[in-house]
CSV table of C-alpha atoms in Angstrom, one decimal:
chain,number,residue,atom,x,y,z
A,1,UNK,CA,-7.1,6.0,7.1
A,2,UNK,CA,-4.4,7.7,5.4
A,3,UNK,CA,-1.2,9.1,6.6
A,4,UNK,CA,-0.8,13.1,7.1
A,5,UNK,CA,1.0,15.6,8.2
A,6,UNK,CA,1.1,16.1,11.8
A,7,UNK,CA,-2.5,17.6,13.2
A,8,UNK,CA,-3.4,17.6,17.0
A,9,UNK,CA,-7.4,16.8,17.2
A,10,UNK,CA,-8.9,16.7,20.1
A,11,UNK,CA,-11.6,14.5,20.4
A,12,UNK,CA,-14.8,13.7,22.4
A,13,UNK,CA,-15.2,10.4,24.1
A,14,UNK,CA,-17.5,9.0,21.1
A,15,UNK,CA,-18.7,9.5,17.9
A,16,UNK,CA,-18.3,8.7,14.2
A,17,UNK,CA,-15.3,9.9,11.4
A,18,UNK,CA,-16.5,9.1,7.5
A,19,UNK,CA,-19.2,7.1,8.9
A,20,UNK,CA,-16.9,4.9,10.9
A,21,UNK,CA,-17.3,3.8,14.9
A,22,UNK,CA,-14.2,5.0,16.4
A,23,UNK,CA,-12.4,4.5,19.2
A,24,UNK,CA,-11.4,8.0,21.3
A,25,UNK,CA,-9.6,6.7,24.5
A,26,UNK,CA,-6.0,7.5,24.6
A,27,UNK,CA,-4.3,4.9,24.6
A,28,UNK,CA,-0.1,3.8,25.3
A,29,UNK,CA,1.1,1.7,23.0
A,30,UNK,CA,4.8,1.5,21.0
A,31,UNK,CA,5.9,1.7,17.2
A,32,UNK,CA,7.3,-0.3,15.3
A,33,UNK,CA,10.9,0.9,16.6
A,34,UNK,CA,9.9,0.3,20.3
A,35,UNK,CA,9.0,3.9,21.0
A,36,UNK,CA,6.3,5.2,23.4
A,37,UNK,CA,3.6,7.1,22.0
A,38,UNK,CA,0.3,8.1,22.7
A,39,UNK,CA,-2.9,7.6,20.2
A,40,UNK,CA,-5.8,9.7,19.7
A,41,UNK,CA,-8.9,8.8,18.0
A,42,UNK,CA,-10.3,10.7,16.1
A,43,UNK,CA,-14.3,11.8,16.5
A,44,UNK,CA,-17.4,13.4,14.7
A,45,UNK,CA,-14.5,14.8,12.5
A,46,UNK,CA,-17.3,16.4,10.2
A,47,UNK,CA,-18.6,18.0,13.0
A,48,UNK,CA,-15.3,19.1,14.8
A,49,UNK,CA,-13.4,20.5,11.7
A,50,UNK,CA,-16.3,21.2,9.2
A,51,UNK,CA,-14.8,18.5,6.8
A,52,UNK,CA,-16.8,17.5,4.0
A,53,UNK,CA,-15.0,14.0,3.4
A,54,UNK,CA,-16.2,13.3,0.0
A,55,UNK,CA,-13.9,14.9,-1.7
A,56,UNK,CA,-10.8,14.2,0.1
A,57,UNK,CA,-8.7,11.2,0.8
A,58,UNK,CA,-8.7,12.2,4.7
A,59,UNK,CA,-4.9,13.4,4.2
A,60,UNK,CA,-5.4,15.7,6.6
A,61,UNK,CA,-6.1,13.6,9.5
A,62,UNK,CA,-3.5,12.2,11.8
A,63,UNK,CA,-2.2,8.6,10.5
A,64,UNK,CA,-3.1,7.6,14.0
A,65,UNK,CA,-6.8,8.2,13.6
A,66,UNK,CA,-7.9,4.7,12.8
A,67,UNK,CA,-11.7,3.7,12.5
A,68,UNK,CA,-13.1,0.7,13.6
A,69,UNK,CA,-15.3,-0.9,11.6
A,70,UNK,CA,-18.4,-3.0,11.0
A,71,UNK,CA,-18.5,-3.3,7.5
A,72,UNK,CA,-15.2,-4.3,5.2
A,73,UNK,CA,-11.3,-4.0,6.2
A,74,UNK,CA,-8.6,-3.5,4.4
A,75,UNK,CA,-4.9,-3.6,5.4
A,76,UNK,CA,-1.0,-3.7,3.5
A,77,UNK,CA,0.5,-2.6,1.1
A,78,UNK,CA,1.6,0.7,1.2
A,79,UNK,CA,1.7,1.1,-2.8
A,80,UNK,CA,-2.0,0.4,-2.5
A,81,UNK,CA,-2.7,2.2,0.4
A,82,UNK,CA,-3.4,6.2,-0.9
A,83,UNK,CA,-5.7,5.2,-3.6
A,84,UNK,CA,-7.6,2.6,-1.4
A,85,UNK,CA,-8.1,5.5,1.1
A,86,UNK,CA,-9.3,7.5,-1.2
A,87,UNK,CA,-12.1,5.0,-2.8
A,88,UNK,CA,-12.8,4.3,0.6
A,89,UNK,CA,-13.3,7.7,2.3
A,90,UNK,CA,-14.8,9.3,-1.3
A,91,UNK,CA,-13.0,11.5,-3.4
A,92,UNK,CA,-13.5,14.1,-6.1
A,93,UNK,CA,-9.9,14.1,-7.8
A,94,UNK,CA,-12.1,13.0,-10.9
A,95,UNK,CA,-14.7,15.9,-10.8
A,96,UNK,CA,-17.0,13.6,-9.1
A,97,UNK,CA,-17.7,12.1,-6.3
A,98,UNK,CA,-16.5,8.5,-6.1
A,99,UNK,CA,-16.4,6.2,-3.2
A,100,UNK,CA,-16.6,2.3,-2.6
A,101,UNK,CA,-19.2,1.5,-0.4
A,102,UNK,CA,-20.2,-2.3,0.4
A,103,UNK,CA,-24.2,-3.3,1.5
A,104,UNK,CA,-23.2,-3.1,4.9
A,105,UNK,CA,-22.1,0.8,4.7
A,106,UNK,CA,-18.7,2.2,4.4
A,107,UNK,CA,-15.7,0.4,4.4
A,108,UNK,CA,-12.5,1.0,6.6
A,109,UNK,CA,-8.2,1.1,4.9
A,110,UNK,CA,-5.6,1.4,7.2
A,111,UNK,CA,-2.4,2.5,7.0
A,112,UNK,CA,0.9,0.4,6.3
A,113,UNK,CA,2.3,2.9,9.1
A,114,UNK,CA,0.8,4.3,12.4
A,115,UNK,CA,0.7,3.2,15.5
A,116,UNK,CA,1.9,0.0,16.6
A,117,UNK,CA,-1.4,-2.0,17.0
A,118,UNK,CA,-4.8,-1.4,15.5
A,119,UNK,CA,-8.3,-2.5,16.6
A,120,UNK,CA,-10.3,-2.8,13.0
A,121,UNK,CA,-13.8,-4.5,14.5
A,122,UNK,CA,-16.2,-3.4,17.0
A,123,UNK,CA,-15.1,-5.6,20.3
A,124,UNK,CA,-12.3,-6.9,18.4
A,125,UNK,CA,-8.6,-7.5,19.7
A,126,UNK,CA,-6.1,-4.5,19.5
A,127,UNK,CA,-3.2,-6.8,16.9
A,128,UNK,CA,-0.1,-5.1,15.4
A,129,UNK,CA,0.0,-3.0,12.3
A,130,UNK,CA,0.3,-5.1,9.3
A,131,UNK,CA,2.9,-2.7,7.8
A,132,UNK,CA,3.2,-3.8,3.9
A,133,UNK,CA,1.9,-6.4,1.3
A,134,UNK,CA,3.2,-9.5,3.2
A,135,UNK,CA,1.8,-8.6,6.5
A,136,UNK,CA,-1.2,-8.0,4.7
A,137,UNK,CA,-1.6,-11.0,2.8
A,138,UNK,CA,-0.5,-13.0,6.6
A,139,UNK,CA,-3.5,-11.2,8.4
A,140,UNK,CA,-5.6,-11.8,6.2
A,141,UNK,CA,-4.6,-15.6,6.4
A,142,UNK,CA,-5.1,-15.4,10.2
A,143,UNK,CA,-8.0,-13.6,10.0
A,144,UNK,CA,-9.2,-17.2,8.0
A,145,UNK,CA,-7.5,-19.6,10.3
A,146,UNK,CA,-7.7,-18.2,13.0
A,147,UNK,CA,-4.0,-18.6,14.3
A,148,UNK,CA,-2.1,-16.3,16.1
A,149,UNK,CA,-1.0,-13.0,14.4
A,150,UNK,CA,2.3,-10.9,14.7
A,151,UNK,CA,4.6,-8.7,12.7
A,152,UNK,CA,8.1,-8.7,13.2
A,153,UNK,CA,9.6,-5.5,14.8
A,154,UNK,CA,6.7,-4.7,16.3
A,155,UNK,CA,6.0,-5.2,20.3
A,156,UNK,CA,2.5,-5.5,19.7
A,157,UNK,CA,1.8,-9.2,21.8
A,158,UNK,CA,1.0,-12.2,19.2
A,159,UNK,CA,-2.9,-12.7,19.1
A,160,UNK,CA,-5.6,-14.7,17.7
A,161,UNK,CA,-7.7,-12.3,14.7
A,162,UNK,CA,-10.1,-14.3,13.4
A,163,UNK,CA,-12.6,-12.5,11.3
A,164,UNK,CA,-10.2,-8.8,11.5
A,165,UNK,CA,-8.9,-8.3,8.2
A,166,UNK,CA,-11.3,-9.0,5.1
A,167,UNK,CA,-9.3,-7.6,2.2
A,168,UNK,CA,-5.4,-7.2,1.9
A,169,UNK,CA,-3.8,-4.9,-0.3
A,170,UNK,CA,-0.6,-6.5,-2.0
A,171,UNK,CA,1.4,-5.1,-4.1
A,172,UNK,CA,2.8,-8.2,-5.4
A,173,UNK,CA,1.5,-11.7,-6.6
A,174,UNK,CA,1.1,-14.7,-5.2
A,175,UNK,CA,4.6,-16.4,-6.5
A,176,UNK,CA,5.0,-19.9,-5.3
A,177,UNK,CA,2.3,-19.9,-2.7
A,178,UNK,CA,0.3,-20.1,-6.4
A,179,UNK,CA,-2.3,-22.8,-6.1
A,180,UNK,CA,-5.1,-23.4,-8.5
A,181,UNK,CA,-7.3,-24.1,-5.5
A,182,UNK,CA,-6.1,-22.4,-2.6
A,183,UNK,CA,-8.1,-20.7,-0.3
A,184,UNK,CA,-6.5,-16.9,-1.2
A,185,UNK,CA,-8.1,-15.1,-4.5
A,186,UNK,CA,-5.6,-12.4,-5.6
A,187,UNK,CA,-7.6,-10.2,-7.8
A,188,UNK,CA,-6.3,-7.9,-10.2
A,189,UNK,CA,-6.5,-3.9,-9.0
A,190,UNK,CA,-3.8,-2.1,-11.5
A,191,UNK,CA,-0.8,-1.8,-13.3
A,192,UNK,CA,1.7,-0.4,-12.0
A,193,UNK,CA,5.8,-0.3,-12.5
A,194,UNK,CA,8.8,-0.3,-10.2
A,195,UNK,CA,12.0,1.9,-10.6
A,196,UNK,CA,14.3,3.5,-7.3
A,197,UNK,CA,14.3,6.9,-6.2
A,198,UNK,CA,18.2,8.6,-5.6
A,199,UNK,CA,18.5,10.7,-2.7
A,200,UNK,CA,19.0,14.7,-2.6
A,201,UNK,CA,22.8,16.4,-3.4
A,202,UNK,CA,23.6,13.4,-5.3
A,203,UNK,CA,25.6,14.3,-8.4
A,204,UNK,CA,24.1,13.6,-11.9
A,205,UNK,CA,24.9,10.2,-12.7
A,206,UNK,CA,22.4,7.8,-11.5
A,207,UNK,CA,19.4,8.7,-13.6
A,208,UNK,CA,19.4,6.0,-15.8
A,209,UNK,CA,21.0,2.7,-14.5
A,210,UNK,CA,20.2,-1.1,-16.0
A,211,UNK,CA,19.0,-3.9,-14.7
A,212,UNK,CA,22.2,-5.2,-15.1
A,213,UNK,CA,23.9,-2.3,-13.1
A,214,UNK,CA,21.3,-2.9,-10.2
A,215,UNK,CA,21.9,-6.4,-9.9
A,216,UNK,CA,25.2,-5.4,-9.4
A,217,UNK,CA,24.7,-2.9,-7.2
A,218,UNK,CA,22.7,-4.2,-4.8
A,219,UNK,CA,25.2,-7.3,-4.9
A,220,UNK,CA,27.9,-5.1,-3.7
A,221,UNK,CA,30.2,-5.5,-6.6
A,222,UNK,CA,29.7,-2.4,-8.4
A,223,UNK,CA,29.7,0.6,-5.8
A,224,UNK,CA,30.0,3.7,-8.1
A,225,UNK,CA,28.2,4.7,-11.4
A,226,UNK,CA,29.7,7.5,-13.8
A,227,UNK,CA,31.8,8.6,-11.2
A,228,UNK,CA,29.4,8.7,-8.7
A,229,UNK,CA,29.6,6.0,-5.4
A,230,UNK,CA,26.0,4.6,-5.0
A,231,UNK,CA,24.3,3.4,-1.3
A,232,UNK,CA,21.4,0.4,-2.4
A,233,UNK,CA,18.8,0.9,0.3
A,234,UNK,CA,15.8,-1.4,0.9
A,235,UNK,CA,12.8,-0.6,2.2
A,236,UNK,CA,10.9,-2.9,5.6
A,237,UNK,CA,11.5,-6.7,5.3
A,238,UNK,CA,7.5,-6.9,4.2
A,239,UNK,CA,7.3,-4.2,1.5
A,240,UNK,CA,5.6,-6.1,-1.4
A,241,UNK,CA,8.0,-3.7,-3.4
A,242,UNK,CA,11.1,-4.9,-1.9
A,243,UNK,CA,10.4,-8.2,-2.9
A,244,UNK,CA,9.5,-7.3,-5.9
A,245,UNK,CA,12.4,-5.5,-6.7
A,246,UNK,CA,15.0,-7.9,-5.6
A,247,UNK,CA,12.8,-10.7,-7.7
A,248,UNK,CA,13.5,-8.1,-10.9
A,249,UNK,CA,17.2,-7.6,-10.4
A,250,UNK,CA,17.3,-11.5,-9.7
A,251,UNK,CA,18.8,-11.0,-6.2
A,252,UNK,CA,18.0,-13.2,-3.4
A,253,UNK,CA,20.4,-12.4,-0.8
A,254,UNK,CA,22.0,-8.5,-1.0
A,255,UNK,CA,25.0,-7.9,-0.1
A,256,UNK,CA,26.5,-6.9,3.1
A,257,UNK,CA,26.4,-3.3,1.8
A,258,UNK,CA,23.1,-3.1,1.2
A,259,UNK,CA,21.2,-1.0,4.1
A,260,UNK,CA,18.4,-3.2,5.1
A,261,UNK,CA,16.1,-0.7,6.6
A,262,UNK,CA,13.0,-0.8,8.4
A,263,UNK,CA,12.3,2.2,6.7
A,264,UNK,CA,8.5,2.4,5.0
A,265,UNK,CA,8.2,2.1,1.0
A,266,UNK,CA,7.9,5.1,-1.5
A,267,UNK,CA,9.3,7.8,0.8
A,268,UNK,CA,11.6,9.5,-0.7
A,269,UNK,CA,12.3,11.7,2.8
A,270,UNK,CA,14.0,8.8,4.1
A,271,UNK,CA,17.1,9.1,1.7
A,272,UNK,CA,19.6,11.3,3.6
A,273,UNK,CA,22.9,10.6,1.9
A,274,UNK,CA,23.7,11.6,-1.2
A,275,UNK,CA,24.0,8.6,-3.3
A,276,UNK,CA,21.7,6.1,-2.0
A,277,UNK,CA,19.1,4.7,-3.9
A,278,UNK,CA,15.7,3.1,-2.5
A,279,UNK,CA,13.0,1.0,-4.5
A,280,UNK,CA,9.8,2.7,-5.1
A,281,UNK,CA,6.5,2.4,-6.9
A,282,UNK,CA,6.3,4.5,-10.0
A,283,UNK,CA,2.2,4.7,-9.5
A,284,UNK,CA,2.9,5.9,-5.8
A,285,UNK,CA,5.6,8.7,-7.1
A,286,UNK,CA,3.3,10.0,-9.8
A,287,UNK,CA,0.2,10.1,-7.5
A,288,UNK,CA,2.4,12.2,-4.8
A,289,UNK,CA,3.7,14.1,-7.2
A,290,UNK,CA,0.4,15.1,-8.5
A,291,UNK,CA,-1.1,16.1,-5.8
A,292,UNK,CA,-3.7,12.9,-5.3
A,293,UNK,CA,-1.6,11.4,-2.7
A,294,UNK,CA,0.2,12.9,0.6
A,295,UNK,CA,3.8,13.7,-0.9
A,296,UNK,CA,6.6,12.2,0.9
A,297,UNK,CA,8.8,12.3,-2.3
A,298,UNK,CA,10.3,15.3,-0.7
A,299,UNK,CA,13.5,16.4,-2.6
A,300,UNK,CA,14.3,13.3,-3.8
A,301,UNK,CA,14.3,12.3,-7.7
A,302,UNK,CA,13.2,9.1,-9.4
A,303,UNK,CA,15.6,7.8,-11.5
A,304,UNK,CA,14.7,5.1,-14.5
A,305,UNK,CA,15.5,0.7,-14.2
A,306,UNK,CA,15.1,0.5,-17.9
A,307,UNK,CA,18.0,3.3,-19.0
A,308,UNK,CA,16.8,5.3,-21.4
A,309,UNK,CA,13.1,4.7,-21.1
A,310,UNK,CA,11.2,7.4,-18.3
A,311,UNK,CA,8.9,5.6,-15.8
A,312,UNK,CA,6.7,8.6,-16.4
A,313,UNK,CA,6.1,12.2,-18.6
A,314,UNK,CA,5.8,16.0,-18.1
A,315,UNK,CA,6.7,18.1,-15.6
A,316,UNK,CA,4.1,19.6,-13.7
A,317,UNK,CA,1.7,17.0,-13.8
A,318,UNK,CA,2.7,13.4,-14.4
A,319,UNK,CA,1.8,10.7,-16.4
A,320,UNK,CA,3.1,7.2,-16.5
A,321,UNK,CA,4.4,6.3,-19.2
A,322,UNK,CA,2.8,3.2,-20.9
A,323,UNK,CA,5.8,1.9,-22.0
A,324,UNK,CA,7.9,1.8,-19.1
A,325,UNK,CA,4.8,0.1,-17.3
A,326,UNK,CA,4.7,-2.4,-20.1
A,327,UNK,CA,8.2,-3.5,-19.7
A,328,UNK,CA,7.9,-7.7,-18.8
A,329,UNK,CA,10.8,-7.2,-15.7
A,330,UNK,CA,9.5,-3.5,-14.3
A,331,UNK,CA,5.8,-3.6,-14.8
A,332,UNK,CA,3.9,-5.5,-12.6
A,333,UNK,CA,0.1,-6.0,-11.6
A,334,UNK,CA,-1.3,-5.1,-7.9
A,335,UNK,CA,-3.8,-6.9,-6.1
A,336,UNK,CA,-6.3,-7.3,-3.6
A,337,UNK,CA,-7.0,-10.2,-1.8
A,338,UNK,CA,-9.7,-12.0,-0.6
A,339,UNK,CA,-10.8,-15.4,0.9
A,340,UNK,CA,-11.6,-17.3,-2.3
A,341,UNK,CA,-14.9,-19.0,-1.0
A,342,UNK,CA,-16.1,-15.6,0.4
A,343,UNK,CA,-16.6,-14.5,-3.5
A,344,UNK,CA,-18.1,-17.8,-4.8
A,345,UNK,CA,-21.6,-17.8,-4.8
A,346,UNK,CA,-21.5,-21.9,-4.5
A,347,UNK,CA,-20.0,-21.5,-1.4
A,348,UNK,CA,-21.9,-21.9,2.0
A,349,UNK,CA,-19.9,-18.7,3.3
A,350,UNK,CA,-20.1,-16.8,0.1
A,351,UNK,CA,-20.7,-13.2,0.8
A,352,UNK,CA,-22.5,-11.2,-1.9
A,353,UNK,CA,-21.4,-8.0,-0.3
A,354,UNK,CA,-17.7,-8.9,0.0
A,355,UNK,CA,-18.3,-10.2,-3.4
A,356,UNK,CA,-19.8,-7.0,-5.2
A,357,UNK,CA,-17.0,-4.8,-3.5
A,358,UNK,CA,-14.3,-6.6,-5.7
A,359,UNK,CA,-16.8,-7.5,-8.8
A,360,UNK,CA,-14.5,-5.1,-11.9
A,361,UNK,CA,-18.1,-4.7,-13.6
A,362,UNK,CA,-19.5,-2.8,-10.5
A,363,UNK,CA,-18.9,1.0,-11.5
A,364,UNK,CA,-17.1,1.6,-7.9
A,365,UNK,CA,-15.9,-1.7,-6.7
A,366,UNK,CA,-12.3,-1.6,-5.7
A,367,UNK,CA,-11.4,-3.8,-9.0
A,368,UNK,CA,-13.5,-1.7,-11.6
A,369,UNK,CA,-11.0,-0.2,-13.8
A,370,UNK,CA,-13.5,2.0,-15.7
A,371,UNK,CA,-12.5,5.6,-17.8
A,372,UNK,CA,-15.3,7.9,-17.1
A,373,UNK,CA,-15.0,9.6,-14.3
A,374,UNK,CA,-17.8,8.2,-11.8
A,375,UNK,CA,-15.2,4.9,-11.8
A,376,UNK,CA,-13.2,3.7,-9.5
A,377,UNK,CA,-10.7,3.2,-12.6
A,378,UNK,CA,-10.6,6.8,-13.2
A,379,UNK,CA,-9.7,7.5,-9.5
A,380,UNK,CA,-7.1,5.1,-9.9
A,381,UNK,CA,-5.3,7.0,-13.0
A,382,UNK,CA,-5.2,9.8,-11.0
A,383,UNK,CA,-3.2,8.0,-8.6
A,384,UNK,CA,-0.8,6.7,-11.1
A,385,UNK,CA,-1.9,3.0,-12.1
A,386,UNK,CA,-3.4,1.8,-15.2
A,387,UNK,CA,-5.4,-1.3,-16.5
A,388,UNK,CA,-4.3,-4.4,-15.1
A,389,UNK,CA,-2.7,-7.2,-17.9
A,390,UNK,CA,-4.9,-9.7,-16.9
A,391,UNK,CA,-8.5,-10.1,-14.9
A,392,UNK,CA,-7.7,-13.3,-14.4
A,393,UNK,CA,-7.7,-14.0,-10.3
A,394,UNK,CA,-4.9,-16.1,-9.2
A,395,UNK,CA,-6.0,-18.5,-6.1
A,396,UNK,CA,-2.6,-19.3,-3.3
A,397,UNK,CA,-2.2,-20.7,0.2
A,398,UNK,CA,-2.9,-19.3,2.7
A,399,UNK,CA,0.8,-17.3,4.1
């Protein structure tokens, strides 16, 4: 579900949120930073709050309300994560109604962020959070080989999740786990662009920096711009954008400057210091910024990794600019995942309902990139992406 601001629901001990089962016992557990807190469900949300949820993305529900679900699951990247809640949980930020539903009934996204450990099928083990792309792509893996599953940081005990995780979100491709017949299918969602967001009071001087100028920076050999001393911040060791964006600036290792956070990806509340800078998804920026996604750009500004050239145009609303996206080091496609013999209908466990949620010819599959608005492509403009540069899926090992 997707994150929110802060709203105490009280819930009864069962019942249903978007046609979900959910899980209402309190529950004990710890965040990813070892801190006790308690979780809510949340239950008959229609009912409790009057909520129509098509319509909405559910940003108004706690982050900790987490369905559990007997239909399709998806978990990681955060870039991916607003506009998968939204196709989801239905939306209307087209005009229409638009929501990815699978032959079983609605499917369930959770959040990179939340509570530490999530339970995602009826009866099924309480694992931690897969908090970004990598985790994502790893639960998924486990969720196929049935091996134990963990994420580092988190408390959350290792444990076997075979069958938990259908679909991962990833923000990134493949790269050398690349295998023409690997058991992974990464199948093209969008296009979308990377560039770094500079934190609030920071004098003018940052806006447009090279790639050049980042490599340094985040190297540690070049620690002020125009005048002005820089911070490089990175976001969680998992964030498909992190990678990413070290991969673009051609920096393995970052220097011992370099503030390698735990902090989540495209939130721009996290930059406190004037000066530092923090990787973040141009789609994810514009969607906030527009009002289709929860903003958590706060006062932040996003600067431009290709100089002259604006990630995005206009003022009140946004629009990315083609462009920028375009660019061969700073555009990049996103994917979802799936287990490759799931979707191929010569394969004993293919799954023609797993297989139409990610067909890009069905009108609201999470692949369709369509323009009118009834599409899941259109909802995905809204939320800053465009077209992918290829359809073509790329199989990988299993991570």
């Amino acid at each position: 579900m997707s994150a929110a601001p802060s709203l105490a629901i009280e819930t009864e001990p069962s019942g249903t949120a978007g046609g979900q089962s959910v899980v209402t016992a309190p529950r004990v557990t710890t965040d990813p930073k070892g801190n006790t807190v308690k979780i809510k469900k949340a239950a008959a949300l229609c009912a409790v709050v009057g909520v129509a949820l098509a319509g909405v993305s559910l940003a108004a529900l706690p982050a900790n309300a987490d369905p559990v679900s007997s239909s399709y699951v998806l978990a990681g990247s955060d870039t991916l994560q607003d506009v998968a809640n939204a196709l989801a949980n239905g939306t209307t930020v087209t005009g229409v109604n638009v929501r990815a539903l699978s032959t079983t009934g609605p499917i369930a996204s959770y959040d990179a962020f939340g509570g530490s450990a999530i339970q995602t099928k009826p009866n099924g083990p309480f694992f931690a959070r897969p908090a970004g792309s990598g985790d994502g792509v790893k639960a998924l893996s486990r969720s196929i080989d049935g091996a134990q599953f963990s994420v580092s940081g988190n408390t959350t005990p290792a444990i076997s999740i075979p069958g938990q995780v259908d679909i991962a979100r990833s923000s990134s491709g493949p790269g050398t786990n690349a295998n023409a017949s690997g058991p992974l299918a990464y199948i093209p969602f969008g296009r979308d662009a990377v560039s770094y967001a500079i934190a609030p009071g920071t004098t003018t001087g940052l806006e447009q920096l090279s790639t050049a100028q980042l490599t340094q920076i985040y190297n540690c050999t070049l620690t002020s711009v125009n005048g002005v001393a820089v911070s490089p911040v990175l976001p969680q060791s998992a964030s498909g954008t992190r990678k990413f964006f070290l991969a673009a600036i051609g920096v393995t290792t970052p220097g011992a400057c370099v503030n390698q956070s735990t902090l989540p990806e495209n939130d721009g509340t996290v930059l406190t210091t004037p000066g530092q800078i923090i990787p973040f998804s141009v789609a994810s920026w514009v969607a906030q910024k527009n009002g289709a996604a929860p903003n958590r750009t706060g006062t932040a500004v996003l600067g431009s990794a290709e100089g002259t050239t604006a990630p995005y145009t206009g003022t009140t609303t946004l629009t990315p600019n083609p462009a920028y996206y375009a660019d061969s080091t700073w555009g990049r496609d996103v994917y979802v995942v799936v287990e490759f013999a799931r979707i191929d209908n010569t394969s004993a466990t293919y799954d023609a309902g797993l297989a139409a949620l990610v067909d890009p010819t069905k009108a609201k599959s999470l692949t369709n990139f369509g323009s009118t608005a009834g599409t899941s492509g259109a909802v995905k403009v809204k939320f800053g992406f465009q077209a992918p540069s290829s359809t073509t899926i790329i199989r990988a090992n299993l991570s």
